[in-house]
Amino acid sequence: MTLELAAIIFLVLSLCVSAPLRLCVEFLAKMLFWIKCTLLFNAETQRRRDAENIQQQFLFLFFLLASCQNSEQSTSSSHTRCDPIDRLHTDHGLHLPAIKPATQQPYPWQTEGVGQLRAIQKDYFRCKGSNLHPPHIVLQDGKETGRFYDCAGAEKHSLPVVNGKEFIYPILLELLSEIQKQTGLPVIITSGHRCPAHNAYLDPRIKAQSSKHMIGAEVDFYVQDMQETPEKVIQIIFNFYNSQARYQGKKEYQTFSRFEKETDVVVAPWLNKEIFIKLHSKTEGRNFDNRHPYPYISIQVRFDREKNERVVFTPQQAQQFLRK
Ligand SMILES: [Zn+2]
């Protein structure tokens, strides 16, 4: 057996063995080729030309076969071996626990409400103006004497701003939340904050231009399903002042008197040191915010307990809101 024949057999054999052994077989084949080439180089001088030709042939064959040694891609599928995974009959697959949907925790303001009713927030007081409302045309003797356009609404301006924050007098939020708590019924705020433009649109009269709605100190509302019995709602307000610990022993808060001077309502309003309550009948106090057919209650804040001062309307304060 000649060296070149043995080398070729090794090369063919390398294609049939596994990867680690294949490298050794290929190395042996290449060594045999190299030895054969060396022998040919050392042959007699008269055969040198022939030997060079043979060497070139073997070198060509060597590089040709060596280029095929990229074993991973050239390996046929028959050389792929799959080892079975042995398991015992007691072995089990991975069992994931059943997914249980979590219960959403309520937000703080949801827990402060009554049942499904959320506690009254200052957001409920936002201006109800809209530039979709038609102009308010004032007629006198059939002639137009004034034309008022509504504001663009709460999307264009904020609530009154006090110390850099939107502000509604807290006693209003507290009283309306108390009414919801005692009745279990929703309080419907028909008119909370009014910007000056919306206030003029609702009531262009001069005396209405100092409304405390503009400074977040007044609210109009009724209680759903108690529209016809607003006196019971007012009684809840009286009870609030007699039950709160902070008012105990303070007659100026616990005792309500009647306001006997002339007003725009038939029923004489009630007042204590902190608030002023008006009851509007079905035909009184109607405006664009109060277009509903129900009696409604207005509460004005008269006294700021925190600052210990009277609450009075000022045009400067009415302009303290942010335009968006
Ligand atoms: Zn407005």
Short mmCIF file of N, CA and C in Angstrom, two decimals, residues 82-86:
data_model
loop_
_atom_site.label_atom_id
_atom_site.label_comp_id
_atom_site.label_asym_id
_atom_site.label_seq_id
_atom_site.Cartn_x
_atom_site.Cartn_y
_atom_site.Cartn_z
N CYS A 82 -29.31 11.88 19.13
CA CYS A 82 -30.24 12.43 20.12
C CYS A 82 -30.24 11.50 21.32
N ASP A 83 -29.87 12.03 22.44
CA ASP A 83 -29.89 11.22 23.65
C ASP A 83 -31.28 11.28 24.26
N PRO A 84 -31.87 10.15 24.53
CA PRO A 84 -33.21 10.17 25.17
C PRO A 84 -33.11 10.68 26.62
N ILE A 85 -34.18 11.33 27.04
CA ILE A 85 -34.25 11.80 28.43
C ILE A 85 -35.02 10.76 29.22
N ASP A 86 -34.37 10.20 30.16
CA ASP A 86 -35.00 9.14 30.96
C ASP A 86 -35.63 9.75 32.20
#
